[in-house]
Amino acid sequence: MPEKPLLSELIDSLRCLPGVGPKSAQRMAFHILQRDRAGGARLAAVLAEAVQSIGHCRLCRTLTEDEVCGLCSNAGRDDSVLCVVENPSDVIALEQATGFRGRYFVLGGRLSPLDGIGPTELGIGLLRQRLEELSPRELILATTTTVEGEATAHYIGELAQERGISITRIAHGVPLGGELEFVDGGTLAHAFAGRRRLAPD
Amino acid sequence: MPEKPLLSELIDSLRCLPGVGPKSAQRMAFHILQRDRAGGARLAAVLAEAVQSIGHCRLCRTLTEDEVCGLCSNAGRDDSVLCVVENPSDVIALEQATGFRGRYFVLGGRLSPLDGIGPTELGIGLLRQRLEELSPRELILATTTTVEGEATAHYIGELAQERGISITRIAHGVPLGGELEFVDGGTLAHAFAGRRRLAPD
């Protein structure tokens, strides 16, 4: 008899998933074993292959199982605009919500010297190289508005400025449909200070 | 290039888990790939083995990778009390919460002729056999209070009654610490009708 039943082992392993506690893990394990063994088998196979073979795109550092990701290898994208984001999930969010047709660069984090995350960890060397190769007209900074995100944006902005590239930052403010009274103070102050003239323009 | 990126494949596969929608599946995939590949690899391996080799206990029908589960093979358990539950997760819940030291029998559902679940699907034949083998003094019915659960309890109760086994049903009523005003009407009516005399007893 094994030291630990396989079922407990499975429940334990499921807890590596974010937001999954002991109760959810147990529910997931029983669901798979009692109702969806085929789905479980497929998940096991895909997951094993994914952790094994998904790496980073050689050009933009997003997650992909190919050497160059689908977006970078797409010849129809506009080389003259480069959008810098923190995470691969940001690329998906922008692709789904915007009509952006340019290139991306994924930092994989933000500058945080205390956590040992410096320019090397964010692939700034590769970003320089991409700026040389693409020589974009515009660099869009889409990092977060945390202190580290702003520092990262500032750092990359300077890098681009040296090359005479025009730099933009995505707008931060009150979300669409957001009631002013429920928006946090920081966002509201930011939105107020960053107000735009409508007329006469 | 494959027809579908492995990352989308992984996000899709994660949706076989209960309560996991597109957003959570994406978050899980990125979490594993960016922060916990070791956990992901372990999950893949354990899951593959679990869907492959976890079956049902030959005696009580609970989920186990052995022929006979740990509870059934434990010689220290009391053969004179048999508790009938609907699901393997009920066994875990009872083991954790109660000091019950008897045997279990897992139906794997409840009688529901419309869904094609009859005595055969619930392993009633095996239950009869267990009643012969163990000849328990008491049979505890721990099925749910749904219409099907009650019908199942009634059916199994008759089976045991033929053999002169004393039959008990776990108590249903107001949960501990439950405020009466927030308890549903059915439970409250049940608890009121099933009130117990305290004094003189």
Coordinates of C-alpha atoms in Angstrom, one line a residue:
Chain A
M1 CA 0.0 0.0 0.0
P2 CA 1.4 3.4 -0.9
E3 CA 2.3 5.9 1.9
K4 CA -0.5 8.2 0.7
P5 CA -3.6 7.4 -1.2
L6 CA -3.6 8.6 -4.8
L7 CA -6.8 10.5 -4.2
S8 CA -5.2 12.7 -1.5
E9 CA -2.2 13.1 -3.7
L10 CA -4.5 14.4 -6.5
I11 CA -6.3 16.8 -4.1
D12 CA -2.9 18.1 -2.9
S13 CA -1.6 18.6 -6.4
L14 CA -4.7 20.5 -7.5
R15 CA -3.9 23.1 -4.9
C16 CA -1.0 24.4 -7.1
L17 CA -3.7 26.2 -9.0
P18 CA -4.3 29.8 -8.0
G19 CA -7.5 30.3 -5.9
V20 CA -7.9 26.6 -5.2
G21 CA -8.2 25.7 -1.5
P22 CA -8.7 22.3 0.1
K23 CA -12.5 22.3 -0.5
S24 CA -12.3 23.3 -4.1
A25 CA -9.5 20.9 -4.8
Q26 CA -11.6 18.0 -3.3
R27 CA -14.6 19.0 -5.4
M28 CA -12.4 19.2 -8.5
A29 CA -10.9 15.8 -7.8
F30 CA -14.3 14.1 -7.3
H31 CA -15.8 15.8 -10.3
I32 CA -13.0 14.5 -12.6
L33 CA -13.1 11.0 -11.2
Q34 CA -16.8 10.6 -11.1
R35 CA -18.0 12.6 -14.0
D36 CA -15.2 13.7 -16.4
R37 CA -12.3 11.2 -16.7
A38 CA -11.9 12.0 -20.3
G39 CA -11.5 15.7 -19.6
G40 CA -9.1 14.9 -16.7
A41 CA -6.9 12.7 -19.0
R42 CA -6.9 15.4 -21.6
L43 CA -5.9 18.1 -19.0
A44 CA -3.1 15.8 -17.7
A45 CA -1.7 15.3 -21.2
V46 CA -1.9 19.0 -22.3
L47 CA -0.6 20.2 -19.0
A48 CA 2.4 17.9 -19.2
E49 CA 3.2 19.0 -22.7
A50 CA 2.6 22.7 -21.9
V51 CA 5.0 22.8 -18.8
Q52 CA 7.5 20.9 -20.9
S53 CA 7.5 22.8 -24.2
I54 CA 6.0 26.3 -23.7
G55 CA 8.8 28.8 -23.6
H56 CA 9.3 32.4 -24.4
C57 CA 9.1 33.9 -27.9
R58 CA 12.6 34.8 -29.1
L59 CA 11.4 38.2 -30.2
C60 CA 8.7 39.5 -27.8
R61 CA 9.2 37.2 -24.8
T62 CA 5.5 36.1 -24.6
L63 CA 4.7 32.5 -23.8
T64 CA 4.7 30.2 -26.8
E65 CA 5.7 26.7 -27.7
D66 CA 7.3 28.0 -30.9
E67 CA 10.5 29.8 -31.3
V68 CA 8.7 32.9 -32.5
C69 CA 5.1 33.5 -31.4
G70 CA 2.1 33.8 -33.8
L71 CA 2.0 37.6 -33.4
C72 CA 5.7 38.2 -34.1
S73 CA 5.7 35.8 -37.1
N74 CA 2.6 37.5 -38.5
A75 CA 3.9 39.6 -41.4
G76 CA 0.7 41.6 -41.5
R77 CA 1.4 43.4 -38.2
D78 CA 2.6 47.0 -38.2
D79 CA 6.3 47.2 -37.3
S80 CA 6.1 50.9 -36.7
V81 CA 4.2 50.7 -33.3
L82 CA 5.6 48.7 -30.4
C83 CA 3.5 48.1 -27.3
V84 CA 5.4 47.2 -24.1
V85 CA 3.4 45.2 -21.5
E86 CA 4.2 43.5 -18.3
N87 CA 2.7 40.0 -18.8
P88 CA 1.7 37.6 -21.6
S89 CA -1.9 37.9 -20.3
D90 CA -1.8 41.7 -21.1
V91 CA -1.1 40.8 -24.7
I92 CA -4.3 38.6 -24.8
A93 CA -6.4 41.3 -23.1
L94 CA -5.2 44.0 -25.5
E95 CA -5.7 41.7 -28.5
Q96 CA -9.2 41.0 -27.4
A97 CA -10.3 44.5 -26.5
T98 CA -8.4 46.8 -29.0
G99 CA -7.9 46.9 -32.7
F100 CA -4.1 47.3 -32.2
R101 CA -2.2 45.9 -35.1
G102 CA 1.4 46.6 -34.1
R103 CA 4.0 44.6 -32.3
Y104 CA 4.4 43.7 -28.6
F105 CA 7.2 43.3 -26.1
V106 CA 6.6 41.4 -22.9
L107 CA 8.7 42.4 -19.9
G108 CA 7.6 39.6 -17.7
G109 CA 7.4 41.8 -14.7
R110 CA 8.4 45.4 -13.6
L111 CA 11.5 46.9 -12.2
S112 CA 11.8 46.0 -8.5
P113 CA 15.4 46.2 -7.3
L114 CA 14.4 44.9 -3.8
D115 CA 13.1 41.7 -5.3
G116 CA 16.1 41.4 -7.6
I117 CA 14.2 42.3 -10.7
G118 CA 16.4 44.6 -12.8
P119 CA 16.8 45.4 -16.5
T120 CA 18.3 42.0 -17.2
E121 CA 15.4 40.1 -15.8
L122 CA 13.0 42.2 -17.9
G123 CA 14.9 41.5 -21.1
I124 CA 15.8 45.2 -21.7
G125 CA 18.8 44.0 -23.8
L126 CA 16.3 42.3 -26.1
L127 CA 14.1 45.3 -26.1
R128 CA 17.0 47.5 -27.3
Q129 CA 17.7 45.1 -30.0
R130 CA 14.0 45.1 -31.1
L131 CA 14.0 48.9 -31.1
E132 CA 17.0 48.7 -33.5
E133 CA 15.4 46.1 -35.7
L134 CA 11.9 47.5 -36.0
S135 CA 12.9 51.2 -35.5
P136 CA 9.3 52.0 -34.6
R137 CA 7.7 55.4 -34.9
E138 CA 5.8 55.0 -31.6
L139 CA 6.4 53.1 -28.4
I140 CA 3.2 52.5 -26.3
L141 CA 3.8 52.0 -22.6
A142 CA 1.1 49.8 -21.2
T143 CA 2.7 48.9 -17.8
T144 CA 0.6 49.2 -14.6
T145 CA 0.3 52.3 -12.6
T146 CA 2.0 50.9 -9.5
V147 CA 5.2 52.6 -8.4
E148 CA 7.3 49.9 -10.0
G149 CA 5.2 50.0 -13.1
E150 CA 5.7 53.7 -13.4
A151 CA 9.4 53.4 -12.8
T152 CA 9.6 50.7 -15.5
A153 CA 7.6 52.9 -17.9
H154 CA 10.0 55.8 -17.2
Y155 CA 13.1 53.7 -17.7
I156 CA 11.9 52.3 -21.0
G157 CA 10.6 55.7 -22.0
E158 CA 14.2 57.1 -21.7
L159 CA 15.6 54.2 -23.7
A160 CA 13.2 55.1 -26.5
Q161 CA 13.7 58.8 -26.3
E162 CA 17.4 58.4 -26.9
R163 CA 16.4 56.9 -30.3
G164 CA 14.0 59.7 -31.1
I165 CA 10.9 57.4 -30.9
S166 CA 7.7 59.0 -29.9
I167 CA 6.4 57.6 -26.6
T168 CA 2.8 57.2 -25.4
R169 CA 1.3 55.9 -22.3
I170 CA -2.2 54.3 -22.2
A171 CA -4.7 56.5 -20.4
H172 CA -5.5 55.9 -16.8
G173 CA -8.7 57.3 -15.3
V174 CA -12.3 56.5 -14.3
P175 CA -13.4 53.2 -16.0
L176 CA -16.3 53.4 -18.5
G177 CA -19.6 53.4 -16.7
G178 CA -17.8 53.9 -13.4
E179 CA -19.7 56.0 -10.8
L180 CA -17.4 58.7 -9.4
E181 CA -18.3 57.9 -5.8
F182 CA -17.1 54.3 -6.1
V183 CA -13.9 55.0 -7.9
D184 CA -10.8 55.0 -5.6
G185 CA -9.3 58.4 -4.7
G186 CA -6.0 57.8 -6.5
T187 CA -7.7 57.0 -9.8
L188 CA -10.1 60.0 -9.4
A189 CA -7.2 62.4 -8.6
H190 CA -5.3 61.0 -11.6
A191 CA -8.4 61.4 -13.9
F192 CA -9.0 64.9 -12.7
A193 CA -5.4 66.1 -13.2
G194 CA -5.3 64.4 -16.6
R195 CA -8.5 66.0 -17.9
R196 CA -8.6 66.7 -21.6
R197 CA -9.9 69.8 -23.3
L198 CA -12.9 69.2 -25.4
A199 CA -13.7 72.6 -26.8
P200 CA -12.3 74.7 -28.3
D201 CA -9.7 72.1 -29.4
Chain B
M1 CA 2.7 25.2 -36.9
P2 CA -0.1 23.4 -35.0
E3 CA -3.7 24.3 -35.7
K4 CA -4.2 25.7 -32.2
P5 CA -1.5 27.2 -29.9
L6 CA -0.7 24.9 -26.9
L7 CA -1.5 27.8 -24.5
S8 CA -5.1 28.0 -25.8
E9 CA -5.3 24.2 -25.6
L10 CA -4.2 24.4 -22.0
I11 CA -6.7 27.1 -21.1
D12 CA -9.5 25.0 -22.8
S13 CA -8.5 21.9 -21.0
L14 CA -8.5 23.6 -17.6
R15 CA -12.2 24.3 -18.1
C16 CA -13.1 20.7 -17.4
L17 CA -12.6 21.6 -13.8
P18 CA -15.9 22.5 -12.0
G19 CA -16.3 26.3 -11.4
V20 CA -13.6 27.2 -13.8
G21 CA -14.6 29.7 -16.5
P22 CA -12.5 31.2 -19.3
K23 CA -11.0 33.9 -17.1
S24 CA -10.0 31.6 -14.2
A25 CA -8.7 29.0 -16.7
Q26 CA -6.5 31.7 -18.3
R27 CA -5.3 32.8 -14.8
M28 CA -4.5 29.2 -13.9
A29 CA -2.6 28.6 -17.1
F30 CA -0.4 31.7 -16.7
H31 CA 0.2 31.0 -13.1
I32 CA 1.5 27.6 -13.8
L33 CA 3.6 28.6 -16.7
Q34 CA 5.1 31.7 -15.1
R35 CA 5.3 30.8 -11.5
D36 CA 4.8 27.1 -10.8
R37 CA 6.0 24.7 -13.5
A38 CA 7.0 22.1 -11.0
G39 CA 3.5 22.1 -9.5
G40 CA 2.0 21.9 -12.9
A41 CA 4.2 19.0 -13.9
R42 CA 3.3 17.2 -10.7
L43 CA -0.4 17.8 -11.2
A44 CA -0.1 16.5 -14.8
A45 CA 1.6 13.3 -13.6
V46 CA -0.7 12.7 -10.6
L47 CA -3.8 13.4 -12.6
A48 CA -2.8 11.1 -15.4
E49 CA -2.2 8.3 -12.9
A50 CA -5.4 9.1 -11.0
V51 CA -7.8 9.0 -14.0
Q52 CA -6.0 5.8 -15.1
S53 CA -5.8 3.8 -11.9
I54 CA -8.4 5.1 -9.4
G55 CA -11.4 2.8 -9.4
H56 CA -14.0 1.7 -6.9
C57 CA -13.5 -0.3 -3.7
R58 CA -14.7 -3.9 -4.2
L59 CA -16.5 -3.8 -0.8
C60 CA -17.8 -0.2 -0.3
R61 CA -17.6 1.3 -3.8
T62 CA -15.7 4.4 -2.7
L63 CA -13.0 5.8 -4.9
T64 CA -9.6 4.1 -4.4
E65 CA -6.6 2.9 -6.4
D66 CA -6.5 -0.3 -4.5
E67 CA -8.9 -3.2 -4.8
V68 CA -10.1 -2.6 -1.3
C69 CA -10.0 0.9 0.2
G70 CA -8.2 1.8 3.4
L71 CA -11.3 2.0 5.5
C72 CA -12.6 -1.4 4.4
S73 CA -9.2 -3.1 4.9
N74 CA -8.9 -1.5 8.3
A75 CA -9.5 -4.4 10.7
G76 CA -10.0 -2.0 13.6
R77 CA -13.4 -0.7 12.3
D78 CA -16.6 -1.8 13.8
D79 CA -18.5 -4.3 11.5
S80 CA -21.7 -3.9 13.4
V81 CA -22.6 -0.5 12.1
L82 CA -22.9 0.3 8.4
C83 CA -23.4 3.8 7.1
V84 CA -24.8 4.3 3.6
V85 CA -23.9 7.5 1.8
E86 CA -24.4 8.8 -1.7
N87 CA -20.9 9.9 -2.6
P88 CA -17.2 9.2 -1.8
S89 CA -16.9 12.9 -0.6
D90 CA -19.6 12.1 2.0
V91 CA -17.3 9.5 3.5
I92 CA -14.5 12.0 3.8
A93 CA -16.8 14.6 5.4
L94 CA -18.1 12.1 7.9
E95 CA -14.6 10.8 8.7
Q96 CA -13.4 14.3 9.4
A97 CA -16.4 15.5 11.4
T98 CA -17.6 12.5 13.4
G99 CA -16.0 9.8 15.5
F100 CA -17.8 7.1 13.5
R101 CA -15.7 3.9 13.6
G102 CA -18.0 1.6 11.6
R103 CA -18.2 0.6 7.9
Y104 CA -19.4 2.6 4.9
F105 CA -21.3 1.8 1.7
V106 CA -21.2 4.3 -1.1
L107 CA -24.2 4.3 -3.5
G108 CA -22.6 6.7 -6.0
G109 CA -25.9 8.5 -6.5
R110 CA -29.6 8.2 -5.6
L111 CA -32.5 6.4 -7.1
S112 CA -33.8 8.4 -10.1
P113 CA -35.6 6.3 -12.6
L114 CA -36.1 9.2 -15.0
D115 CA -32.3 9.5 -15.3
G116 CA -31.9 5.7 -15.6
I117 CA -30.5 5.3 -12.1
G118 CA -32.0 2.2 -10.5
P119 CA -30.9 -0.3 -7.9
T120 CA -28.3 -1.8 -10.2
E121 CA -26.5 1.5 -10.8
L122 CA -26.4 2.1 -7.0
G123 CA -24.8 -1.3 -6.4
I124 CA -27.8 -2.6 -4.3
G125 CA -26.7 -6.1 -5.1
L126 CA -23.4 -5.5 -3.5
L127 CA -25.1 -3.8 -0.5
R128 CA -27.2 -6.9 0.0
Q129 CA -24.1 -9.0 0.0
R130 CA -22.4 -6.7 2.5
L131 CA -25.4 -6.9 4.8
E132 CA -25.0 -10.7 4.6
E133 CA -21.3 -10.6 5.3
L134 CA -21.2 -8.0 8.0
S135 CA -24.7 -8.7 9.5
P136 CA -24.6 -5.3 11.1
R137 CA -26.7 -4.4 14.1
E138 CA -27.4 -0.9 12.8
L139 CA -27.7 0.6 9.4
I140 CA -27.3 4.4 9.3
L141 CA -28.9 6.2 6.3
A142 CA -27.0 9.3 5.5
T143 CA -28.5 10.1 2.0
T144 CA -29.6 13.6 1.3
T145 CA -33.1 15.0 2.0
T146 CA -34.0 15.5 -1.6
V147 CA -37.0 13.5 -2.9
E148 CA -34.7 11.0 -4.6
G149 CA -32.5 10.8 -1.5
E150 CA -35.5 10.1 0.7
A151 CA -36.7 7.5 -1.8
T152 CA -33.3 5.8 -1.8
A153 CA -33.2 5.8 2.0
H154 CA -36.7 4.3 2.1
Y155 CA -35.7 1.6 -0.4
I156 CA -32.6 0.7 1.5
G157 CA -34.4 0.8 4.8
E158 CA -36.8 -1.8 3.6
L159 CA -33.9 -4.0 2.5
A160 CA -32.4 -3.8 6.0
Q161 CA -35.7 -4.2 7.7
E162 CA -36.2 -7.6 6.1
R163 CA -33.1 -8.7 7.8
G164 CA -34.1 -7.4 11.2
I165 CA -31.4 -4.7 11.2
S166 CA -32.2 -1.5 13.2
I167 CA -32.3 1.5 10.9
T168 CA -31.4 5.1 11.7
R169 CA -31.4 8.3 9.7
I170 CA -29.0 11.2 10.4
A171 CA -30.8 14.1 11.9
H172 CA -32.0 17.0 9.7
G173 CA -32.7 20.4 11.2
V174 CA -31.4 23.9 11.9
P175 CA -27.6 23.9 11.5
L176 CA -25.6 24.7 14.6
G177 CA -25.4 28.5 15.2
G178 CA -28.0 29.0 12.5
E179 CA -30.4 31.9 13.0
L180 CA -34.0 30.8 12.6
E181 CA -34.9 33.7 10.3
F182 CA -32.2 32.7 7.8
V183 CA -33.0 29.0 7.7
D184 CA -35.1 27.9 4.7
G185 CA -38.8 27.1 5.4
G186 CA -38.5 23.4 4.5
T187 CA -35.7 22.9 7.0
L188 CA -37.5 24.8 9.7
A189 CA -40.7 22.9 9.2
H190 CA -38.7 19.6 9.4
A191 CA -36.8 20.7 12.5
F192 CA -40.1 21.8 14.2
A193 CA -41.9 18.6 13.4
G194 CA -38.9 16.6 14.5
R195 CA -38.5 18.3 17.9
R196 CA -37.2 16.2 20.7
R197 CA -38.4 16.1 24.3
L198 CA -35.8 17.4 26.8
A199 CA -37.7 17.1 30.1
P200 CA -39.0 15.0 31.6
D201 CA -37.3 12.4 29.5

